[in-house]
Coordinates of C-alpha atoms in Angstrom, one line a residue:
Chain W
G25 CA 3.8 -17.2 -10.0
E26 CA 6.2 -15.3 -7.7
E27 CA 5.3 -12.0 -8.2
V28 CA 1.9 -10.1 -8.3
A29 CA 1.2 -9.5 -12.1
Q30 CA -0.9 -6.5 -12.9
T31 CA -2.1 -5.6 -16.4
P32 CA -2.2 -3.3 -18.2
K33 CA 0.4 -1.0 -16.8
H34 CA -1.2 2.3 -18.2
L35 CA -4.8 2.6 -19.2
V36 CA -6.6 5.7 -20.9
R37 CA -10.3 6.1 -20.9
G38 CA -12.6 8.9 -22.0
E39 CA -15.1 9.8 -19.4
G40 CA -18.1 7.5 -19.4
Q41 CA -15.9 4.6 -21.0
K42 CA -15.4 1.2 -19.2
A43 CA -12.1 0.2 -17.5
K44 CA -11.0 -3.2 -16.7
L45 CA -8.0 -4.0 -14.7
Y46 CA -6.5 -7.5 -14.0
C47 CA -4.2 -9.1 -11.3
A48 CA -2.9 -12.4 -11.0
P49 CA -1.7 -13.0 -7.3
I50 CA 1.1 -15.0 -6.1
K51 CA 0.5 -18.6 -6.1
G52 CA -0.7 -20.1 -3.0
H53 CA -1.8 -16.7 -1.6
S54 CA -5.6 -17.0 -0.6
Y55 CA -6.3 -13.2 -0.2
V56 CA -6.3 -10.5 -2.8
F57 CA -6.5 -6.8 -2.0
W58 CA -7.2 -3.9 -4.5
Y59 CA -5.9 -0.6 -3.4
Q60 CA -6.3 2.9 -5.0
Q61 CA -3.5 5.3 -4.8
V62 CA -4.3 9.1 -5.7
L63 CA -2.0 11.9 -6.5
K64 CA -1.3 12.7 -2.7
N65 CA 0.2 9.2 -2.1
E66 CA -2.7 8.2 -0.3
F67 CA -3.8 4.5 -0.3
K68 CA -7.5 3.8 -0.2
F69 CA -8.5 0.3 0.5
L70 CA -11.3 -0.9 -2.0
I71 CA -12.0 -4.6 -1.5
S72 CA -10.4 -8.0 -0.6
F73 CA -11.0 -11.5 -1.7
Q74 CA -10.4 -15.0 0.2
N75 CA -10.0 -17.0 -3.0
E76 CA -13.1 -16.2 -5.2
N77 CA -15.3 -14.9 -2.4
V78 CA -15.6 -11.2 -1.3
F79 CA -14.2 -10.9 2.1
D80 CA -14.3 -7.3 2.7
E81 CA -15.7 -4.7 0.4
T82 CA -16.3 -1.9 2.7
G83 CA -13.9 0.5 0.6
M84 CA -15.8 -0.1 -2.7
P85 CA -17.8 2.9 -3.9
K86 CA -21.5 1.7 -4.2
E87 CA -21.8 2.3 -7.7
R88 CA -19.8 1.8 -11.0
F89 CA -17.2 -0.3 -9.5
S90 CA -17.1 -4.2 -9.3
A91 CA -14.6 -6.9 -8.9
K92 CA -14.1 -10.6 -9.2
C93 CA -11.6 -13.4 -8.4
L94 CA -12.8 -16.5 -10.4
P95 CA -11.1 -19.9 -10.2
N96 CA -8.2 -20.3 -12.8
S97 CA -8.6 -16.7 -13.9
P98 CA -6.8 -13.4 -13.2
C99 CA -8.8 -11.3 -10.6
S100 CA -10.4 -8.0 -12.3
L101 CA -11.5 -4.7 -11.2
E102 CA -13.9 -3.0 -13.4
I103 CA -15.1 0.7 -13.4
Q104 CA -18.4 1.4 -15.4
A105 CA -18.5 4.8 -16.9
T106 CA -15.6 6.2 -15.7
K107 CA -15.3 9.8 -14.2
L108 CA -12.3 12.2 -14.1
E109 CA -11.8 11.5 -10.3
D110 CA -11.1 7.8 -11.0
S111 CA -7.7 8.7 -12.3
A112 CA -5.3 7.1 -9.8
V113 CA -2.9 4.0 -9.6
Y114 CA -4.7 0.8 -8.8
F115 CA -2.7 -1.6 -6.8
C116 CA -3.3 -5.2 -6.3
A117 CA -1.8 -7.1 -3.4
S118 CA -1.9 -10.7 -2.2
S119 CA -1.0 -12.3 0.7
H120 CA -1.2 -15.5 3.4
R121 CA -3.7 -14.2 5.5
H122 CA -6.0 -10.8 5.9
D123 CA -4.9 -9.4 9.3
N124 CA -1.2 -8.5 10.1
S125 CA 0.3 -10.3 6.9
P126 CA 2.5 -8.5 4.8
L127 CA 1.2 -7.5 1.4
H128 CA 2.7 -8.4 -1.7
F129 CA 2.1 -5.7 -4.2
G130 CA 1.8 -5.7 -7.9
N131 CA 3.2 -2.5 -9.8
G132 CA 0.1 -1.2 -10.4
T133 CA -2.0 0.0 -13.3
R134 CA -2.3 3.6 -13.9
L135 CA -5.7 4.8 -15.0
T136 CA -6.1 8.1 -16.6
V137 CA -9.6 9.5 -17.4
T138 CA -9.8 12.3 -19.9
Chain S
T23 CA -9.1 12.0 9.4
Q24 CA -6.0 10.1 8.6
L25 CA -5.5 7.2 11.0
L26 CA -1.8 7.1 10.6
E27 CA 0.1 10.5 10.0
Q28 CA 3.5 10.4 8.8
S29 CA 5.9 13.3 9.1
P30 CA 7.8 14.9 7.5
Q31 CA 5.9 14.9 4.4
F32 CA 8.8 15.5 2.2
L33 CA 12.7 15.2 3.0
S34 CA 15.5 16.0 1.0
I35 CA 19.3 15.5 2.3
Q36 CA 22.6 15.0 1.1
E37 CA 24.3 11.5 1.0
G38 CA 25.8 10.6 4.1
E39 CA 23.5 12.3 6.3
N40 CA 21.4 10.8 8.8
L41 CA 17.4 11.1 9.1
T42 CA 14.4 10.0 11.0
V43 CA 10.8 9.9 9.9
Y44 CA 7.7 9.1 12.0
C45 CA 4.5 7.6 12.1
N46 CA 1.8 8.4 14.7
S47 CA -1.5 7.5 15.8
S48 CA -4.0 8.2 18.3
S49 CA -5.0 4.4 18.1
V50 CA -3.3 1.5 19.1
F51 CA -2.1 -0.8 16.7
S52 CA -1.4 -4.7 17.0
S53 CA 1.4 -4.2 14.5
L54 CA 2.9 -1.8 12.1
Q55 CA 4.5 -2.4 8.8
W56 CA 7.0 -0.1 7.0
Y57 CA 7.1 -0.1 3.0
R58 CA 9.2 1.5 0.5
Q59 CA 7.7 2.6 -2.8
E60 CA 9.9 3.6 -5.8
P61 CA 8.3 5.4 -8.8
G62 CA 6.4 3.1 -11.0
E63 CA 6.4 0.2 -8.7
G64 CA 4.3 -1.1 -5.8
P65 CA 5.3 -0.8 -2.1
V66 CA 8.0 -3.4 -0.7
L67 CA 7.8 -4.7 2.7
L68 CA 10.9 -3.6 4.9
V69 CA 9.8 -4.6 8.3
T70 CA 7.0 -5.5 10.6
V71 CA 7.1 -4.3 14.2
V72 CA 4.8 -6.2 16.7
T73 CA 5.9 -5.8 20.1
G74 CA 5.7 -2.4 22.0
G75 CA 9.2 -1.0 22.3
E76 CA 10.6 -3.3 19.9
V77 CA 13.6 -2.1 17.7
K78 CA 14.5 -3.8 14.6
K79 CA 17.5 -3.2 12.3
L80 CA 17.9 -3.6 8.6
K81 CA 21.5 -2.6 7.5
R82 CA 21.4 1.2 7.9
L83 CA 17.9 1.2 8.6
T84 CA 16.7 1.0 12.3
F85 CA 12.8 0.7 13.1
Q86 CA 11.1 1.3 16.6
F87 CA 7.7 0.8 17.7
G88 CA 6.5 2.9 20.4
D89 CA 5.8 1.7 24.0
A90 CA 2.1 2.3 23.7
R91 CA 1.9 0.8 20.0
K92 CA 0.6 4.1 18.8
D93 CA 3.7 5.3 16.9
S94 CA 6.8 4.1 15.1
S95 CA 10.1 5.6 13.7
L96 CA 12.4 4.6 11.0
H97 CA 16.0 6.1 11.3
I98 CA 18.5 5.8 8.4
T99 CA 22.1 6.2 9.1
A100 CA 24.5 7.6 6.6
A101 CA 21.7 7.9 3.7
Q102 CA 22.7 7.0 0.5
P103 CA 20.9 7.8 -3.2
G104 CA 19.5 4.1 -3.4
D105 CA 17.4 4.9 -0.3
T106 CA 15.5 7.5 -2.4
G107 CA 11.7 6.6 -2.2
L108 CA 8.3 7.0 -0.7
Y109 CA 8.2 5.4 2.8
L110 CA 4.7 4.2 4.0
C111 CA 3.8 2.9 7.4
A112 CA 0.6 0.9 7.4
G113 CA -1.2 -1.3 10.0
P114 CA -4.5 -3.1 10.7
P115 CA -6.6 -0.5 12.5
N116 CA -8.5 -3.0 14.7
S117 CA -7.6 -6.5 16.2
G118 CA -9.0 -9.0 13.7
N119 CA -9.4 -9.4 10.0
T120 CA -9.1 -5.7 9.0
P121 CA -7.3 -4.6 5.9
L122 CA -4.1 -2.5 6.3
V123 CA -4.5 1.4 6.5
F124 CA -1.6 3.3 5.0
G125 CA 0.0 6.6 6.0
K126 CA 0.4 9.2 3.2
G127 CA 4.2 8.6 3.4
T128 CA 7.4 10.5 3.6
R129 CA 9.0 11.2 0.3
L130 CA 12.9 11.0 0.9
S131 CA 15.3 12.5 -1.8
V132 CA 18.9 11.5 -1.1
I133 CA 21.3 13.7 -3.3
A134 CA 24.7 12.4 -4.1

């Protein structure tokens, strides 16, 4: 597609429940990025993929967070056993390259953990 | 520590006024990008500046990259309510394949 599509738009989970977020990148873009935007607007890089391979996972929390980009499927970001501090808007972006290339963002998934 | 510092954090002005927002770093960036984010949406790229001293214009918006490539500014002339939003600067912190880091943004409100 011509836009990065993220689903769902909103997700509410009780503490300890699993949350799974989806992202369909722009067709033809090789790189997918996940960022977390918390209340103070700060964008925190989580992970990036080159096609279905993890490219950079330096921002991913070591526990509870995992992500995949499988062929012919939307990319996904999964949080096991959510905590209150996981509440944020999670943005997916795609681009042609990993370095200076502009990022095309989806509209995000707002995760609220209660 | 924040690699990209943006100021001011908040700005509220009347329609028709001019304004400048800043993006500063102690590090050199190979390029900087400016995005605008509106409520409920993802950031949208406005411009990329690459060369030290570069000036780029996008209608009423003027972007400048510092000579030393450590800072950038965004000047808006005759602001309009449609300019309201969160303005973010972003750049790759090291040369090579590193993901973009973002400043915390300037939240601009233009009142009619």
